[in-house]
Protein backbone atom coordinates (compact mmCIF):
# COMPACT_ATOMS: atom_id res chain seq x y z
CA MET A 1 -10.85 23.78 3.04
CA ILE A 2 -12.23 21.79 0.12
CA ARG A 3 -14.74 23.47 -2.11
CA HIS A 4 -16.39 23.13 -5.49
CA CYS A 5 -14.68 25.31 -8.07
CA ASN A 6 -16.58 27.59 -10.42
CA ASP A 7 -15.92 29.76 -13.50
CA ARG A 8 -14.20 32.40 -11.36
CA ASP A 9 -11.54 29.77 -10.59
CA PHE A 10 -10.82 28.90 -14.22
CA ASP A 11 -7.48 30.70 -14.48
CA LEU A 12 -6.32 29.34 -11.11
CA ILE A 13 -7.30 25.77 -12.08
CA TRP A 14 -5.38 26.19 -15.33
CA ALA A 15 -2.33 27.55 -13.51
CA ILE A 16 -2.32 24.76 -10.89
CA ILE A 17 -2.67 22.04 -13.54
CA ASN A 18 0.24 23.42 -15.55
CA ASP A 19 2.42 24.02 -12.50
CA GLY A 20 1.79 20.55 -11.08
CA ALA A 21 2.17 18.90 -14.46
CA ARG A 22 5.79 20.08 -14.69
CA ALA A 23 6.62 16.86 -12.78
CA TYR A 24 5.73 14.91 -15.97
CA LYS A 25 8.27 16.69 -18.17
CA GLY A 26 10.96 14.22 -19.14
CA ILE A 27 8.92 11.34 -17.61
CA ILE A 28 6.06 10.92 -20.06
CA PRO A 29 6.81 10.32 -23.74
CA ALA A 30 8.20 13.45 -25.38
CA ASP A 31 5.53 13.29 -28.08
CA ARG A 32 2.81 13.66 -25.38
CA TRP A 33 4.39 16.63 -23.59
CA THR A 34 3.26 20.15 -24.51
CA ASP A 35 4.01 23.50 -22.93
CA PRO A 36 1.69 24.49 -21.44
CA TYR A 37 0.72 20.94 -20.54
CA MET A 38 -2.97 21.83 -20.85
CA SER A 39 -4.17 24.78 -22.91
CA LYS A 40 -7.04 26.95 -21.75
CA ASN A 41 -9.07 25.63 -24.71
CA GLU A 42 -8.43 22.03 -23.55
CA LEU A 43 -9.43 22.89 -19.99
CA ARG A 44 -12.64 24.57 -21.19
CA HIS A 45 -13.39 21.49 -23.30
CA GLU A 46 -12.91 19.21 -20.27
CA ILE A 47 -15.25 21.33 -18.14
CA ASP A 48 -17.81 21.53 -20.95
CA SER A 49 -17.57 17.71 -21.21
CA GLY A 50 -18.61 17.27 -17.61
CA VAL A 51 -15.44 17.44 -15.52
CA ALA A 52 -16.33 19.27 -12.29
CA PHE A 53 -13.34 20.57 -10.36
CA TRP A 54 -12.97 20.61 -6.63
CA GLY A 55 -10.27 22.61 -5.01
CA TYR A 56 -8.22 22.69 -1.83
CA GLU A 57 -7.71 26.13 -0.28
CA ASP A 58 -4.87 26.88 2.08
CA GLY A 59 -4.79 30.30 3.70
CA GLY A 60 -7.45 31.50 1.27
CA ASN A 61 -5.46 30.42 -1.77
CA LEU A 62 -6.42 27.59 -4.12
CA VAL A 63 -3.43 25.22 -4.12
CA GLY A 64 -4.82 21.93 -5.41
CA VAL A 65 -7.49 20.72 -7.81
CA MET A 66 -9.07 17.43 -8.74
CA GLY A 67 -11.66 16.73 -11.39
CA PHE A 68 -14.68 14.50 -10.96
CA GLN A 69 -16.57 13.19 -14.00
CA PRO A 70 -19.50 10.75 -13.97
CA VAL A 71 -19.39 8.74 -17.20
CA GLN A 72 -21.94 6.00 -17.89
CA ASP A 73 -21.72 3.58 -14.92
CA VAL A 74 -18.49 4.87 -13.33
CA THR A 75 -16.92 8.03 -11.99
CA LEU A 76 -13.57 9.19 -13.32
CA ILE A 77 -11.08 11.14 -11.23
CA ARG A 78 -9.47 13.53 -13.72
CA HIS A 79 -6.70 16.14 -13.70
CA ALA A 80 -5.49 15.83 -10.11
CA TYR A 81 -2.80 18.44 -9.41
CA VAL A 82 -1.30 20.28 -6.51
CA ALA A 83 0.80 23.41 -6.92
CA THR A 84 4.47 22.57 -6.68
CA SER A 85 4.93 24.79 -3.61
CA SER A 86 2.18 22.88 -1.76
CA GLN A 87 3.04 19.29 -2.65
CA LYS A 88 3.85 16.56 -0.10
CA ARG A 89 1.39 17.96 2.48
CA GLY A 90 -1.55 15.56 2.03
CA ILE A 91 -3.60 17.89 -0.18
CA GLY A 92 -4.11 15.31 -2.90
CA ALA A 93 -5.18 12.74 -0.32
CA HIS A 94 -7.74 15.15 1.15
CA LEU A 95 -9.17 15.93 -2.26
CA LEU A 96 -9.37 12.28 -3.27
CA SER A 97 -11.04 11.30 -0.01
CA HIS A 98 -13.61 14.08 -0.43
CA LEU A 99 -14.40 13.14 -4.02
CA LEU A 100 -14.76 9.45 -3.23
CA LYS A 101 -17.50 10.34 -0.77
CA LEU A 102 -19.48 12.08 -3.52
CA THR A 103 -20.17 8.95 -5.56
CA THR A 104 -21.74 5.57 -5.17
CA THR A 105 -20.45 4.29 -8.51
CA PRO A 106 -17.12 2.54 -9.08
CA VAL A 107 -14.20 4.95 -9.55
CA LEU A 108 -11.52 4.75 -12.23
CA ILE A 109 -8.36 6.80 -12.59
CA GLY A 110 -6.14 7.01 -15.63
CA THR A 111 -2.53 8.23 -15.45
CA TRP A 112 0.74 7.95 -17.29
CA ALA A 113 2.35 4.49 -17.04
CA ASP A 114 5.75 6.09 -16.28
CA ALA A 115 4.39 8.34 -13.50
CA ALA A 116 5.37 5.93 -10.73
CA TRP A 117 4.68 8.50 -7.97
CA ALA A 118 1.09 9.00 -9.18
CA ILE A 119 0.48 5.25 -9.42
CA HIS A 120 1.87 4.75 -5.92
CA PHE A 121 -0.32 7.57 -4.56
CA TYR A 122 -3.51 5.90 -5.84
CA GLU A 123 -2.40 2.42 -4.75
CA LYS A 124 -1.81 3.82 -1.25
CA HIS A 125 -5.44 4.93 -1.30
CA GLY A 126 -6.88 1.52 -2.23
CA PHE A 127 -6.77 1.60 -6.03
CA GLN A 128 -5.26 -1.21 -8.09
CA ASN A 129 -3.96 -1.39 -11.64
CA VAL A 130 -6.23 -3.25 -13.98
CA SER A 131 -4.86 -5.73 -16.54
CA PRO A 132 -3.40 -4.28 -19.76
CA GLN A 133 -6.36 -5.68 -21.72
CA GLN A 134 -8.88 -4.10 -19.34
CA LYS A 135 -6.91 -0.85 -19.39
CA ASP A 136 -7.18 -0.52 -23.16
CA ARG A 137 -10.90 -1.35 -23.12
CA LEU A 138 -11.64 1.08 -20.26
CA LEU A 139 -9.68 3.96 -21.78
CA ARG A 140 -11.58 3.56 -25.06
CA LYS A 141 -14.95 3.25 -23.31
CA TYR A 142 -14.76 6.06 -20.73
CA TRP A 143 -12.13 8.51 -21.95
CA THR A 144 -11.68 10.46 -25.15
CA ILE A 145 -7.92 10.35 -25.62
CA PRO A 146 -5.57 9.64 -28.53
CA GLU A 147 -4.38 6.11 -29.25
CA ARG A 148 -0.82 7.08 -28.29
CA GLN A 149 -2.04 8.10 -24.85
CA ILE A 150 -3.85 4.79 -24.46
CA GLU A 151 -0.53 3.02 -25.22
CA THR A 152 1.32 5.00 -22.56
CA SER A 153 -1.25 5.03 -19.76
CA VAL A 154 -2.56 2.83 -16.96
CA VAL A 155 -5.96 2.62 -15.31
CA LEU A 156 -6.42 2.13 -11.60
CA ALA A 157 -9.73 0.96 -10.18
CA ASP A 158 -11.28 1.22 -6.73
CA PRO A 159 -12.42 -1.88 -4.80
CA ARG A 160 -16.05 -1.47 -6.00
CA TRP A 161 -14.98 -1.73 -9.65
CA LEU A 162 -12.61 -4.62 -8.92
CA GLU A 163 -15.32 -6.52 -7.04
CA ARG A 164 -17.88 -6.02 -9.80
CA ASN A 165 -15.43 -7.00 -12.51
CA GLY A 166 -13.69 -9.93 -10.86
CA GLU A 167 -10.22 -8.39 -10.70
CA GLU A 168 -9.55 -8.58 -6.96
C-alpha cells in the first residue's frame, strides 16, 4: 500500500533513507559520504523546504520512501530509498509510478553520477539523462546543493521535460 507519510513517520523515513543509502558507500565520492548519510536535521530541513514523502507499506511496515517536491515549473523526485531487506521487489517502481500520477508538470530527478543502478532504474521508467550543460544549470536552478555535489551528479528528465526543452 502506498500512502502519504506524516510527522509520525519521521524516524522511519530517516531509518529507511540511511539504510537504503548504504548502497552508495564506496561508490559516491568519499568527500560526499557521511554516516549517517542524512542526519535528522537534514531530513527536517528537506521536509520544511517542501519535500513531501510517500511511503510503501508491506505487511503494515513502512519499507520504502520517495520524496516529491514541486519547485517553480517542475516537480523533483527526491530521496528515493527502499530498505535493504525489501529491495529488488518493485517497491521503488510502485512509488515512482504513484508519484508521477500526482503531477502535471515535468519531472526531474537528480542522483549520483556513479550510481549506475539508480540511473538505470530511472531510464527503465522513461527518464533520460540531460546534457552535462543542462545538468549543471538545472541543479543550480531547482536544487540547493553544494558545488561538489553538482560536479558528481546527473539529472534525468521525463518525456514532458525533454519535449518542452528540445532534448528528445
